[in-house]
CSV table of C-alpha atoms and ligand atoms in Angstrom, one decimal:
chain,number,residue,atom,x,y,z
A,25,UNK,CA,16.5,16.1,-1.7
A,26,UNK,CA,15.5,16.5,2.0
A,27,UNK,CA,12.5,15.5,3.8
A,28,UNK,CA,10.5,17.9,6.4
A,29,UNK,CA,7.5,16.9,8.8
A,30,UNK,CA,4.2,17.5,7.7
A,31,UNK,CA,3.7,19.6,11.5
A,32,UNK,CA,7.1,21.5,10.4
A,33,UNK,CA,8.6,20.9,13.8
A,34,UNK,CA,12.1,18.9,12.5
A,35,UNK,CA,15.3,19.5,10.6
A,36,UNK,CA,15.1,18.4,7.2
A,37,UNK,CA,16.2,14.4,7.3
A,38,UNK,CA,17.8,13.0,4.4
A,39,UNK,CA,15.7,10.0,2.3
A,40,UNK,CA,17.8,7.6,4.4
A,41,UNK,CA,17.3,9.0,8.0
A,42,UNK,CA,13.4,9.2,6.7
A,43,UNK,CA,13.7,5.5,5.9
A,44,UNK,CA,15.3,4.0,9.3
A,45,UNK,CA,12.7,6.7,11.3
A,46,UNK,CA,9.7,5.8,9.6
A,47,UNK,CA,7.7,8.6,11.3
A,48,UNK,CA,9.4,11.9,11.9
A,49,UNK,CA,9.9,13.3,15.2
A,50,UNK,CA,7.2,15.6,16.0
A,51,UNK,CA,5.2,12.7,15.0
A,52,UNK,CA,4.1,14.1,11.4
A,53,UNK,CA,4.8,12.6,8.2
A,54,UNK,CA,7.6,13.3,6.2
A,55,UNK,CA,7.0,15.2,3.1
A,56,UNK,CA,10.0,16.4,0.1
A,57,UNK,CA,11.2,19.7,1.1
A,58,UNK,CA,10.3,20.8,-2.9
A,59,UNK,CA,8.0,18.7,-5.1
A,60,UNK,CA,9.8,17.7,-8.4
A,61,UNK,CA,9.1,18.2,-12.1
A,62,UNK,CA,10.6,14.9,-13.6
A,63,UNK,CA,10.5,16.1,-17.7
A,64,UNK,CA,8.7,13.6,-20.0
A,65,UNK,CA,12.0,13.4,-21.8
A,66,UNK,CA,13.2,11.9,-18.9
A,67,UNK,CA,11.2,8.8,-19.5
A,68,UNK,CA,12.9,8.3,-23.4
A,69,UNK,CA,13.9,4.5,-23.2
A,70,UNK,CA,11.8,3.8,-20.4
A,71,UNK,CA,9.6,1.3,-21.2
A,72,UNK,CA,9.8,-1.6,-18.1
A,73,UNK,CA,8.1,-0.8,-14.6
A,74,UNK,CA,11.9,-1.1,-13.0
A,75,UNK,CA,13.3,1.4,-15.6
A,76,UNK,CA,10.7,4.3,-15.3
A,77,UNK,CA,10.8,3.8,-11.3
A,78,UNK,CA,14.3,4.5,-11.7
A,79,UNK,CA,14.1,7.7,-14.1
A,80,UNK,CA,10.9,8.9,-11.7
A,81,UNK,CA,12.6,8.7,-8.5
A,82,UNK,CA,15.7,9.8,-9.3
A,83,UNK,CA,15.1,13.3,-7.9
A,84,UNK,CA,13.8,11.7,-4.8
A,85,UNK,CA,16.7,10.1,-3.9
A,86,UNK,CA,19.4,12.5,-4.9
A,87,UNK,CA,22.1,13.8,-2.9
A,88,UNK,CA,20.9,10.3,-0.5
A,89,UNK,CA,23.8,7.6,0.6
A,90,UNK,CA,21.0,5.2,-1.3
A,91,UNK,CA,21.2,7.2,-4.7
A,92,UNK,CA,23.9,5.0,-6.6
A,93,UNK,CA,21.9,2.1,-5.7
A,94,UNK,CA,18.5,3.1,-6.9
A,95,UNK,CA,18.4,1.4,-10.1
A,96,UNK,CA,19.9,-1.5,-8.7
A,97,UNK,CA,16.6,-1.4,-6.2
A,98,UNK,CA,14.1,-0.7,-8.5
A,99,UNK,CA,15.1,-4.1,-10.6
A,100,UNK,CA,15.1,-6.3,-7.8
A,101,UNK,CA,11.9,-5.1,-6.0
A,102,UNK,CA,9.8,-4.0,-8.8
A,103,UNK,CA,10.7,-7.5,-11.0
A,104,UNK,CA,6.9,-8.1,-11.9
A,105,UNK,CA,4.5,-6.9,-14.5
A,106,UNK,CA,1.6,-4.0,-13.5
A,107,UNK,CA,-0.1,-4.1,-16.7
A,108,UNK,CA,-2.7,-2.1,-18.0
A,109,UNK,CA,-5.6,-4.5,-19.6
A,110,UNK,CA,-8.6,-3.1,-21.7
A,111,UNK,CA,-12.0,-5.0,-21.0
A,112,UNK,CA,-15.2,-5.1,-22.5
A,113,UNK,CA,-16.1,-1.3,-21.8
A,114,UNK,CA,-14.6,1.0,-23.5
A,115,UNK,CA,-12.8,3.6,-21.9
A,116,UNK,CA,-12.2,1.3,-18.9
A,117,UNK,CA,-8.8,-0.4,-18.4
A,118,UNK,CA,-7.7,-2.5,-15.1
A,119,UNK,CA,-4.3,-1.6,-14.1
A,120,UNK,CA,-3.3,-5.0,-12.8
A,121,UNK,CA,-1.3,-4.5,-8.8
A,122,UNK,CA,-1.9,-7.9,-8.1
A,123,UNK,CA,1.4,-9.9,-9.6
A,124,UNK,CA,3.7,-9.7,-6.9
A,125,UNK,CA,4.2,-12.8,-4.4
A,126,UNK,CA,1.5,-12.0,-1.8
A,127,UNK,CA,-0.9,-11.1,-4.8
A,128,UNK,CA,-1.8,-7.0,-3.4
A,129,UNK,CA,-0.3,-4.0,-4.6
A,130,UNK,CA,1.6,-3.4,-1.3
A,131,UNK,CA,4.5,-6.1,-2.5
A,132,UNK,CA,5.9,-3.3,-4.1
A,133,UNK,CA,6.3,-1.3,-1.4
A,134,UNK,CA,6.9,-3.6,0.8
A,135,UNK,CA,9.9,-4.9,-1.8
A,136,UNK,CA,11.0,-1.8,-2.2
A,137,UNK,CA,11.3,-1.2,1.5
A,138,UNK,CA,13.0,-4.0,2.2
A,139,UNK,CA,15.5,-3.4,-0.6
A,140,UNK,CA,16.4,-0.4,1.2
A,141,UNK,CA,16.8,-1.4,4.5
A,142,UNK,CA,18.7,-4.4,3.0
A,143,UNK,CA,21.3,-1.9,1.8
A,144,UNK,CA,21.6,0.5,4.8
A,145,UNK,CA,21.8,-2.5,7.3
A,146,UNK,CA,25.7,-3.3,8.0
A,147,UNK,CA,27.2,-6.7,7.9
A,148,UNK,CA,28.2,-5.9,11.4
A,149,UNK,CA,24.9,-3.7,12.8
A,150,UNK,CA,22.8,-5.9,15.0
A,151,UNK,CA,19.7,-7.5,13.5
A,152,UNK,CA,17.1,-4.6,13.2
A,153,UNK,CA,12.9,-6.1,14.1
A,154,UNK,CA,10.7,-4.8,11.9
A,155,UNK,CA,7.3,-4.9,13.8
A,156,UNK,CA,4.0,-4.7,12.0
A,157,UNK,CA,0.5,-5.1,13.1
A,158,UNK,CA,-1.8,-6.3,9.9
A,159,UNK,CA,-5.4,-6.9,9.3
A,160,UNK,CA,-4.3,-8.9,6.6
A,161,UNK,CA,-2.3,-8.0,3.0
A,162,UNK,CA,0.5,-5.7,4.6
A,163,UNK,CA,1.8,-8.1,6.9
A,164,UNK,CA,1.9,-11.3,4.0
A,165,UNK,CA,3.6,-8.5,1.9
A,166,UNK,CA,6.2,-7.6,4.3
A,167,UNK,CA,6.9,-10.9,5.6
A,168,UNK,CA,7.5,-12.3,1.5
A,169,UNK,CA,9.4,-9.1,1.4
A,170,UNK,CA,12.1,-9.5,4.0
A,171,UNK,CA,12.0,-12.9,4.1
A,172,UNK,CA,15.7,-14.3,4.3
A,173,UNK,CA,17.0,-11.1,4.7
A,174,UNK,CA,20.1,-10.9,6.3
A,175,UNK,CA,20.4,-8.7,9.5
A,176,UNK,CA,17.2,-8.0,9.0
A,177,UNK,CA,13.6,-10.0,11.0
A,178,UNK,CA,9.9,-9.4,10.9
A,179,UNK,CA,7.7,-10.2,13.7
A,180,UNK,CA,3.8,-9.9,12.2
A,181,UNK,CA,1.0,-9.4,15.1
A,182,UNK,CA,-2.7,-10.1,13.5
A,183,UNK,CA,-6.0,-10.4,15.1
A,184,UNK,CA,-6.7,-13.8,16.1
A,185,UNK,CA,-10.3,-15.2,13.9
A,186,UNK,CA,-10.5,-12.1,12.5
A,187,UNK,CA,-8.5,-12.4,9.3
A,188,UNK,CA,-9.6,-15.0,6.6
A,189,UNK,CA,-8.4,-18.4,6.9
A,190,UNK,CA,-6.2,-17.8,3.6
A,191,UNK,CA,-4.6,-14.8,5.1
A,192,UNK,CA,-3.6,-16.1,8.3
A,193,UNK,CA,-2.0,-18.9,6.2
A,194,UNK,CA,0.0,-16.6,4.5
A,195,UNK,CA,1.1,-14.7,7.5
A,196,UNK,CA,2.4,-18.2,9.3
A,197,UNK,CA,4.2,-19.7,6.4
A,198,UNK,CA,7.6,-18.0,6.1
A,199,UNK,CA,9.3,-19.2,9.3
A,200,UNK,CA,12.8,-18.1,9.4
A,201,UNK,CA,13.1,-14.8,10.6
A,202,UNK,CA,9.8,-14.0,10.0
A,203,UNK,CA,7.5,-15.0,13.1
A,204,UNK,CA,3.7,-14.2,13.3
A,205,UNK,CA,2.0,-13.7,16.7
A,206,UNK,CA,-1.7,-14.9,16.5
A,207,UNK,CA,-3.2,-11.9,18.7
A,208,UNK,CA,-6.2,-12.4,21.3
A,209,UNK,CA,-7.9,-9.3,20.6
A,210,UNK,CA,-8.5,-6.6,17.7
A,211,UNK,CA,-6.4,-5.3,15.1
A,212,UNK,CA,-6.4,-1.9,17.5
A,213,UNK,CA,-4.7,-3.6,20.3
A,214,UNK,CA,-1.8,-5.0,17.8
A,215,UNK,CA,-1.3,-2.0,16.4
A,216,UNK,CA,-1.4,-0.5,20.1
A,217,UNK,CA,1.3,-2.6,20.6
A,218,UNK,CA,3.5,-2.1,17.7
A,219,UNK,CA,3.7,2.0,18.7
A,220,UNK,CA,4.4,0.9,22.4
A,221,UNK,CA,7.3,-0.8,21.3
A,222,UNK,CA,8.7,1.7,18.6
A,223,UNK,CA,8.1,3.8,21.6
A,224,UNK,CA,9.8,2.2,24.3
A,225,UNK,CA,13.8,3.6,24.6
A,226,UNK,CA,14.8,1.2,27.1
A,227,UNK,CA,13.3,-2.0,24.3
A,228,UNK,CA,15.3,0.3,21.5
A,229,UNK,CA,18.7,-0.2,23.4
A,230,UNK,CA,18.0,-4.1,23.5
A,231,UNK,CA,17.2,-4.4,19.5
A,232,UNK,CA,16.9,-1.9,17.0
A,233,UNK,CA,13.5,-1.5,16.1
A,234,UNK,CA,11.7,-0.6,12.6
A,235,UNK,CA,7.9,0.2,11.3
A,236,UNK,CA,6.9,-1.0,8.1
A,237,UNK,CA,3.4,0.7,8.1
A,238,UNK,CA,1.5,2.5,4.7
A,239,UNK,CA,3.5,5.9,5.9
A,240,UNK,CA,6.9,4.6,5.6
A,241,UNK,CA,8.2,6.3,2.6
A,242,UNK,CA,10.0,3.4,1.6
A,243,UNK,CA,6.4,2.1,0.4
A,244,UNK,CA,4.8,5.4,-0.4
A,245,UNK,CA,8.0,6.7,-3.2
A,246,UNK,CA,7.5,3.6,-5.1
A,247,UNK,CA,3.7,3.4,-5.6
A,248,UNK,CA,4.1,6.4,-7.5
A,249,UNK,CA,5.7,4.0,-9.9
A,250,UNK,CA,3.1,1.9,-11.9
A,251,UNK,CA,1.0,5.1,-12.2
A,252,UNK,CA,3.7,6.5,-14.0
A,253,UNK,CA,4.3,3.9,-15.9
A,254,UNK,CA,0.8,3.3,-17.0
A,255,UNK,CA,0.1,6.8,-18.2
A,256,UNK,CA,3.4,6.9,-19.9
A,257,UNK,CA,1.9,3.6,-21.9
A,258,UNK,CA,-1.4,5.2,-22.3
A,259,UNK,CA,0.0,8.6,-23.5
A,260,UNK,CA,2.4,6.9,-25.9
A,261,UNK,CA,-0.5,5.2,-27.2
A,262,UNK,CA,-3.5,7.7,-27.1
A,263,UNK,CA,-1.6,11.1,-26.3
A,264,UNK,CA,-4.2,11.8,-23.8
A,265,UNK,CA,-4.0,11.5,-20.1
A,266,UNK,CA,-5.2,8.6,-18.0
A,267,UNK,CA,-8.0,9.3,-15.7
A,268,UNK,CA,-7.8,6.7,-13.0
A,269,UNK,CA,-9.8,5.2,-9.8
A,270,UNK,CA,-8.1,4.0,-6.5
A,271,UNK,CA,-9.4,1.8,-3.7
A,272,UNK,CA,-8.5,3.9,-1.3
A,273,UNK,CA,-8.7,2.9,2.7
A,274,UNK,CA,-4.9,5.0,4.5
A,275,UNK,CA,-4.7,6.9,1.2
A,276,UNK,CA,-1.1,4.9,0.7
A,277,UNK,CA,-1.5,4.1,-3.2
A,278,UNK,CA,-4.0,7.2,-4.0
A,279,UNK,CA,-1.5,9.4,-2.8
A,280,UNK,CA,1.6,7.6,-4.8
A,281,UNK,CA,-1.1,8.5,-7.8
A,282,UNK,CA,-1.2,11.9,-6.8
A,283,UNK,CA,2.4,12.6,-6.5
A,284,UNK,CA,3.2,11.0,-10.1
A,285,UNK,CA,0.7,13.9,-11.2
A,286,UNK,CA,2.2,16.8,-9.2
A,287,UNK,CA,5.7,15.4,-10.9
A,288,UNK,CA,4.3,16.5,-14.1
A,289,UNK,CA,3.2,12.6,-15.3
A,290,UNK,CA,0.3,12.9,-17.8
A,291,UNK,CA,-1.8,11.5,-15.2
A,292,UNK,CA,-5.5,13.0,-15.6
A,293,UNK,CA,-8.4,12.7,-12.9
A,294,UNK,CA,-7.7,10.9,-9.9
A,295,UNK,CA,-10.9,9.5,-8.1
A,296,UNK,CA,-10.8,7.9,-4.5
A,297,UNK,CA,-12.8,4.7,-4.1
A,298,UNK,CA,-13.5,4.0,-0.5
A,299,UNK,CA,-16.1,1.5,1.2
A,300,UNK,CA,-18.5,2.1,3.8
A,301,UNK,CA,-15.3,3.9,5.8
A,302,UNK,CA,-16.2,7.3,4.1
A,303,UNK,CA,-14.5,9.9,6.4
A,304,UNK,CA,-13.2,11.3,2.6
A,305,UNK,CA,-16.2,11.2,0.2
A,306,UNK,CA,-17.6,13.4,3.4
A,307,UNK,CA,-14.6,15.6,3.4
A,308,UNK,CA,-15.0,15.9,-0.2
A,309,UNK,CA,-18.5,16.8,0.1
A,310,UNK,CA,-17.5,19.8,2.2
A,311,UNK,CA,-18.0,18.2,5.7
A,312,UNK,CA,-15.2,18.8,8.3
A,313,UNK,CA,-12.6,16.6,8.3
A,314,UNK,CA,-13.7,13.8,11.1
A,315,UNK,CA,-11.7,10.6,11.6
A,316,UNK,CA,-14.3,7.7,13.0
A,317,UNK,CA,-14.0,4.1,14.3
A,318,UNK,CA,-13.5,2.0,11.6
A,319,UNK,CA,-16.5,0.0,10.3
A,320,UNK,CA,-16.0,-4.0,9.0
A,321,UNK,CA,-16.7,-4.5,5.4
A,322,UNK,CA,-16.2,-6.8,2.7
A,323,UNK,CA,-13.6,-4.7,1.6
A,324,UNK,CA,-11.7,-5.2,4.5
A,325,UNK,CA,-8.1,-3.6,3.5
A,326,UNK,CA,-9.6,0.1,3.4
A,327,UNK,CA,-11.5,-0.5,6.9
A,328,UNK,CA,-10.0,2.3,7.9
A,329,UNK,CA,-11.4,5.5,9.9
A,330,UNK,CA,-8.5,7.6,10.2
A,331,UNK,CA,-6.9,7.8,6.8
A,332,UNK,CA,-2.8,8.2,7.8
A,333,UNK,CA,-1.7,9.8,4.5
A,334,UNK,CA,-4.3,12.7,5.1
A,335,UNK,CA,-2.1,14.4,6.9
A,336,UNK,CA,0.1,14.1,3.6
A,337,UNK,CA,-2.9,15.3,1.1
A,338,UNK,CA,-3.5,18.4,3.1
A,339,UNK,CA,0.6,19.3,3.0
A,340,UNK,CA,0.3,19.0,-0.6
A,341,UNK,CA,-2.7,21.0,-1.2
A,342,UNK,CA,-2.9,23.7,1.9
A,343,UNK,CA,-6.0,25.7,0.6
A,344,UNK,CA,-9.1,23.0,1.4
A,345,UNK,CA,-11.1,24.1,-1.7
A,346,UNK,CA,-8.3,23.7,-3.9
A,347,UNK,CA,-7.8,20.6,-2.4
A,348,UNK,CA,-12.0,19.5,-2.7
A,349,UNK,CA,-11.4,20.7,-6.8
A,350,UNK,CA,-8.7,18.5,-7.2
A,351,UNK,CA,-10.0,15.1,-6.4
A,352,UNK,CA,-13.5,13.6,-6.2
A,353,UNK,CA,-13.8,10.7,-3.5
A,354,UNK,CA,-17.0,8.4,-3.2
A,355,UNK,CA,-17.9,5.9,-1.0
A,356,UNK,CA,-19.5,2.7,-2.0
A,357,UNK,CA,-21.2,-0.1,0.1
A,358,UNK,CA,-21.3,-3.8,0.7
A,359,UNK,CA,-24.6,-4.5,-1.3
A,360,UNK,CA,-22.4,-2.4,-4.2
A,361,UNK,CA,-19.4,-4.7,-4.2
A,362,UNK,CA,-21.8,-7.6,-4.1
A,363,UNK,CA,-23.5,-6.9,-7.0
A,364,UNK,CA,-20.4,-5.4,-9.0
A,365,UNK,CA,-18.2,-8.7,-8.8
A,366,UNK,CA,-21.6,-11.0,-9.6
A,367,UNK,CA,-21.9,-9.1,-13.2
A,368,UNK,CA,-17.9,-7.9,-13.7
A,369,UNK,CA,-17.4,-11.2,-15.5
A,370,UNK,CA,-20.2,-10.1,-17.8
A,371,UNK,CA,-20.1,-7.2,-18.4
A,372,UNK,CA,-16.0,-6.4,-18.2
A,373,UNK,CA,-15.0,-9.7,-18.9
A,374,UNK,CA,-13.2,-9.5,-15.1
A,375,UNK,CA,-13.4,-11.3,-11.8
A,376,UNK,CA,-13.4,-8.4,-9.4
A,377,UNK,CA,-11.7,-8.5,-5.7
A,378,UNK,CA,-14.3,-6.7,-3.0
A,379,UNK,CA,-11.4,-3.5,-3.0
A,380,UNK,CA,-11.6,-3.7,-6.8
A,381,UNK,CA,-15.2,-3.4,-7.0
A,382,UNK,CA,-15.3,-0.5,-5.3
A,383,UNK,CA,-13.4,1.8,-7.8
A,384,UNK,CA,-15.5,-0.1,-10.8
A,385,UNK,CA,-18.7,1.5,-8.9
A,386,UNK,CA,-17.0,4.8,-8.7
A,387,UNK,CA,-16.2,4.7,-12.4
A,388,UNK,CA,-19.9,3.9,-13.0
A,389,UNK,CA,-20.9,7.0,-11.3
A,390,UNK,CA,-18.8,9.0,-12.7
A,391,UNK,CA,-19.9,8.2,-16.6
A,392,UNK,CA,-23.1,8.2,-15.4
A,393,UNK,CA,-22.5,11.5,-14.9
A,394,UNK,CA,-20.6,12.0,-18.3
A,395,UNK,CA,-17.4,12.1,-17.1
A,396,UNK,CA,-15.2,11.3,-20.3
A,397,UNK,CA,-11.7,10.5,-21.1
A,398,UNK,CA,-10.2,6.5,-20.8
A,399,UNK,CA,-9.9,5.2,-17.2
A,400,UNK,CA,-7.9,2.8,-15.2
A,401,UNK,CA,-9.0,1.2,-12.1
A,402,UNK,CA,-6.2,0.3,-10.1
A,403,UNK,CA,-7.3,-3.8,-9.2
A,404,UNK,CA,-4.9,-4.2,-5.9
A,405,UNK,CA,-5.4,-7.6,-5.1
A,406,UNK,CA,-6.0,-11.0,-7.0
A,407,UNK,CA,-9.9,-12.3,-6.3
A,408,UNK,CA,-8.7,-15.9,-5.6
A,409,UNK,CA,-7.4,-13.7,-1.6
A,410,UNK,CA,-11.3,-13.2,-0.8
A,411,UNK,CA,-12.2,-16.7,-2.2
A,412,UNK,CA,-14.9,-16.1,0.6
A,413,UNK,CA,-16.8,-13.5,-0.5
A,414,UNK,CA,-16.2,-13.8,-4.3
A,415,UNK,CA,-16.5,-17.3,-5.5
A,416,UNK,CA,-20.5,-17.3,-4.2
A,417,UNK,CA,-21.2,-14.2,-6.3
A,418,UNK,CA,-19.1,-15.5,-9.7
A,419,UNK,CA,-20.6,-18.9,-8.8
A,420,UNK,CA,-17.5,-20.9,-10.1
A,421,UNK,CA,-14.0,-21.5,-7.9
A,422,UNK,CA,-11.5,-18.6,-8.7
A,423,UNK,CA,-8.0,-20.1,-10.0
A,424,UNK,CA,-5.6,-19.6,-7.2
A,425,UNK,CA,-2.1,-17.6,-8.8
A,426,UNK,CA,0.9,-19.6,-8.8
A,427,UNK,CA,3.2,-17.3,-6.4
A,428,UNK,CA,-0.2,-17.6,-3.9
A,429,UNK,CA,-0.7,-20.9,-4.2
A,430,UNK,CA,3.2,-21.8,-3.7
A,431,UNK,CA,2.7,-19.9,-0.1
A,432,UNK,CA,-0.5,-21.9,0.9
A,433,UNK,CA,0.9,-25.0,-0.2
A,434,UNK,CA,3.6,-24.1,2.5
A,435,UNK,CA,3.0,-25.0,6.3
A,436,UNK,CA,2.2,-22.4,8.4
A,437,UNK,CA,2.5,-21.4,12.1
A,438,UNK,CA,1.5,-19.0,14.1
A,439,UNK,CA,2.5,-18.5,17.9
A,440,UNK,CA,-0.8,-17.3,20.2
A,441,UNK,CA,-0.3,-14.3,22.5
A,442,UNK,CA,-2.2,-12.6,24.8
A,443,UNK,CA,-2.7,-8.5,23.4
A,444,UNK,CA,-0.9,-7.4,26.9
A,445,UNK,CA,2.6,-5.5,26.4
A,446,UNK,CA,4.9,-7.3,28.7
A,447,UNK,CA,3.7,-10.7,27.0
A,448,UNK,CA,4.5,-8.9,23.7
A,449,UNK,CA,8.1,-7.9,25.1
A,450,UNK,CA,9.2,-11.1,26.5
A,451,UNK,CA,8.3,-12.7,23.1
A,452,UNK,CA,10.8,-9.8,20.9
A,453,UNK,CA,13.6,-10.6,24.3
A,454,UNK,CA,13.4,-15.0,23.8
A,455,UNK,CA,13.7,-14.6,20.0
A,456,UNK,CA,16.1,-11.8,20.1
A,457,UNK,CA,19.1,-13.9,18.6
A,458,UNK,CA,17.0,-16.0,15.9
A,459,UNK,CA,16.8,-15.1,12.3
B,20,PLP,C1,-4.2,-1.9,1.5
B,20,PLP,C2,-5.2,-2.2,0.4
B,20,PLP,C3,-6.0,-1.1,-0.1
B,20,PLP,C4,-6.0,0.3,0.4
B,20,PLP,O1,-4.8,0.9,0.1
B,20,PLP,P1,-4.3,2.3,0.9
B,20,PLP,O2,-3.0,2.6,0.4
B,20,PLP,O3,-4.4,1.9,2.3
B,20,PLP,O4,-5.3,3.3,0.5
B,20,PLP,C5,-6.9,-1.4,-1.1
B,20,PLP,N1,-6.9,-2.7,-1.6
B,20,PLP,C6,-6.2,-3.7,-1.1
B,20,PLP,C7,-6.3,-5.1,-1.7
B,20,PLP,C8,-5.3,-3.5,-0.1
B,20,PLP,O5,-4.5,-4.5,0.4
């Protein structure tokens, strides 16, 4: 398989070119050249998370310098559980995301990534940075994902104060060849300068750079994953499809859900959860599409304004009411979350995270509106990351996972920097040779 730009204007790359480019060319997003239909026969023998990754993305990597290795990638980076739990309502499941080592969903993309790069890195190439700008999960993910990596070194710029104590703890304790730069200023500037530098030729000739962001495909193939395997356990079990709900803030993991269904996966309805941010519950409702400034919320992994896979969603679906029939998307507020994680232990027997929450009001809405069927809600992070915010709703402590608690048992560091670019580049030039 090849992979074209979602603007059209670049020569089909092949997975692994996609991989080490991160974004294409004509600054779109790469996209398969022809969607696959992966058989349910396929699956036969399938029953682990690694095994039906394997079978699913297959096609995906086909005809790729990375294709003999893929099943060898899938059981190292996808070596934890995503399990799908019944609780106290019926017809409502939790698909679990939140057993990998940073706790989120994205440490199976960010595995998976690095698994990749891992393998298409030369004993001999010099050490490729992988830069990434966070507001908080994606940069603990990639750090515990490349951490130790041979070749291979992460340098994590956050917003200074402006991600929760437990989070910046999380970002500074890897050391190594990971390194976290404590930002003064917003998560805007870091990412500012993460593109400056991906952009700058002259830096490029110095070290070889990468991006480890939500549009890398590296993290976008494998998402597609647990979906798949979670209908397949459903459909095995009931013989109907599973209707799920996704948090939903760059569209990263909805989308992985989306493409499992176009690959024929018995995947039923697929509803967006989004917070306050809801640039796509207005697009659903027929507005224009209009990217905003992000607003802060207590669900603060999907503040996001400008949703990057869209770009993705309308390559998939060209005609925009075909597109508005095939999804529904809703947006839900603070006072919402609030009130669904102080009665989730209640009523579903579950201690929601504030992302969580979110698609648990969407599901709500939808039943209140008859909507039928069984449903998973896709839970992406463990509630002991937002200890904050949760633990005065639930009114008891929240038990910290062991793989979390391991990391803020850890020291951490962080090095302060000022958000200017030539502080930012003298920093990459001084610790060019470590890690
Ligand atoms: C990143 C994140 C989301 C949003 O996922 P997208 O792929 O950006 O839509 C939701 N919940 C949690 C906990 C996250 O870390």
């Amino acid at each position: 398989m090849k992979y074209t730009s979602t603007r059209g204007g670049t020569d089909p790359a092949t997975l692994s070119e996609a991989l080490a480019a991160g974004l294409a060319p004509d600054g779109g997003l790469f996209v398969p050249d022809a969607m696959p239909r992966v058989p349910l026969e396929d699956f036969e023998g399938a029953d682990s998370l690694a095994a039906v990754a394997a079978r699913l993305l297959a096609p995906f990597f086909a005809g790729d310098a990375l294709a003999d290795a893929l099943p060898a990638i899938c059981a190292e980076a996808l070596d934890f559980e995503a399990p799908l739990k019944p609780t106290r309502v019926d017809g409502c499941a939790v698909l679990e995301l939140f057993h990998g080592p940073t706790a989120a969903f994205k440490d199976f993309g960010a595995r998976f990534l690095a698994a990749c790069m891992q393998r298409l890195h030369g004993p001999g190439d010099t050490p490729r940075t992988i830069l990434v700008a966070t507001s908080g999960d994606t940069g603990a993910a990639v750090a515990a994902a490349f951490h130790r990596r041979p070749g291979l070194r992460v340098v994590i710029l956050y917003p200074d104060g402006r991600v929760s104590p437990r989070q910046a703890h999380q970002l500074g304790c890897f050391g190594d060849n990971v390194r976290a730069l404590r930002v003064d200023g917003s998560f805007d500037d870091c990412q500012r300068l993460v593109k400056q530098a991906l952009g700058d030729a002259a830096l490029q000739a110095r070290m070889p750079l990468g991006s480890a962001n939500s549009i890398s495909l590296g993290r976008l193939l494998p998402q597609m994953a647990y979906h798949a395997h979670a209908a397949l356990v459903h459909a095995r079990r009931r013989g109907t499809p599973l209707n799920l709900v996704v948090p939903t803030g760059n569209l990263g993991n909805a989308f992985a859900a989306i493409l499992a269904r176009a690959c024929g996966l018995p995947v039923g309805a697929i509803a967006l959860a989004t917070n306050a941010n809801a640039v796509l519950p207005h697009f659903f409702a027929g507005a224009d599409y209009a990217p905003q400034p992000s607003l802060a919320t207590l669900a603060n992994a999907m503040d996001v304004g400008a949703p990057s896979n869209f770009e993705r969603l309308r390559w998939l679906y060209p005609d925009t009411a075909n597109l508005r029939k095939a999804f529904v998307a809703e947006s839900v507020d603070d006072a919402t979350i609030r009130a669904v994680i102080a009665r989730g232990e209640a009523q579903y027997g579950e201690v929601f995270c504030p992302h969580t929450a979110c698609a648990i009001a969407v599901f709500e809405r939808l039943r209140a509106r008859r909507a039928g069927g069984d449903w998973a809600i896709a839970a992406t992070a463990h509630p002991a990351k937002f200890e904050r915010v949760v633990e005065p709703l639930v009114g008891h402590a929240v038990d910290v996972p062991p793989a979390l608690a391991a990391l803020l048992d850890r020291p951490a560091c962080a090095e302060p920097m000022a958000a200017d670019y030539a502080a930012f580049t003298h920093v990459l030039d001084r610790t060019r040779h470590a890690g």
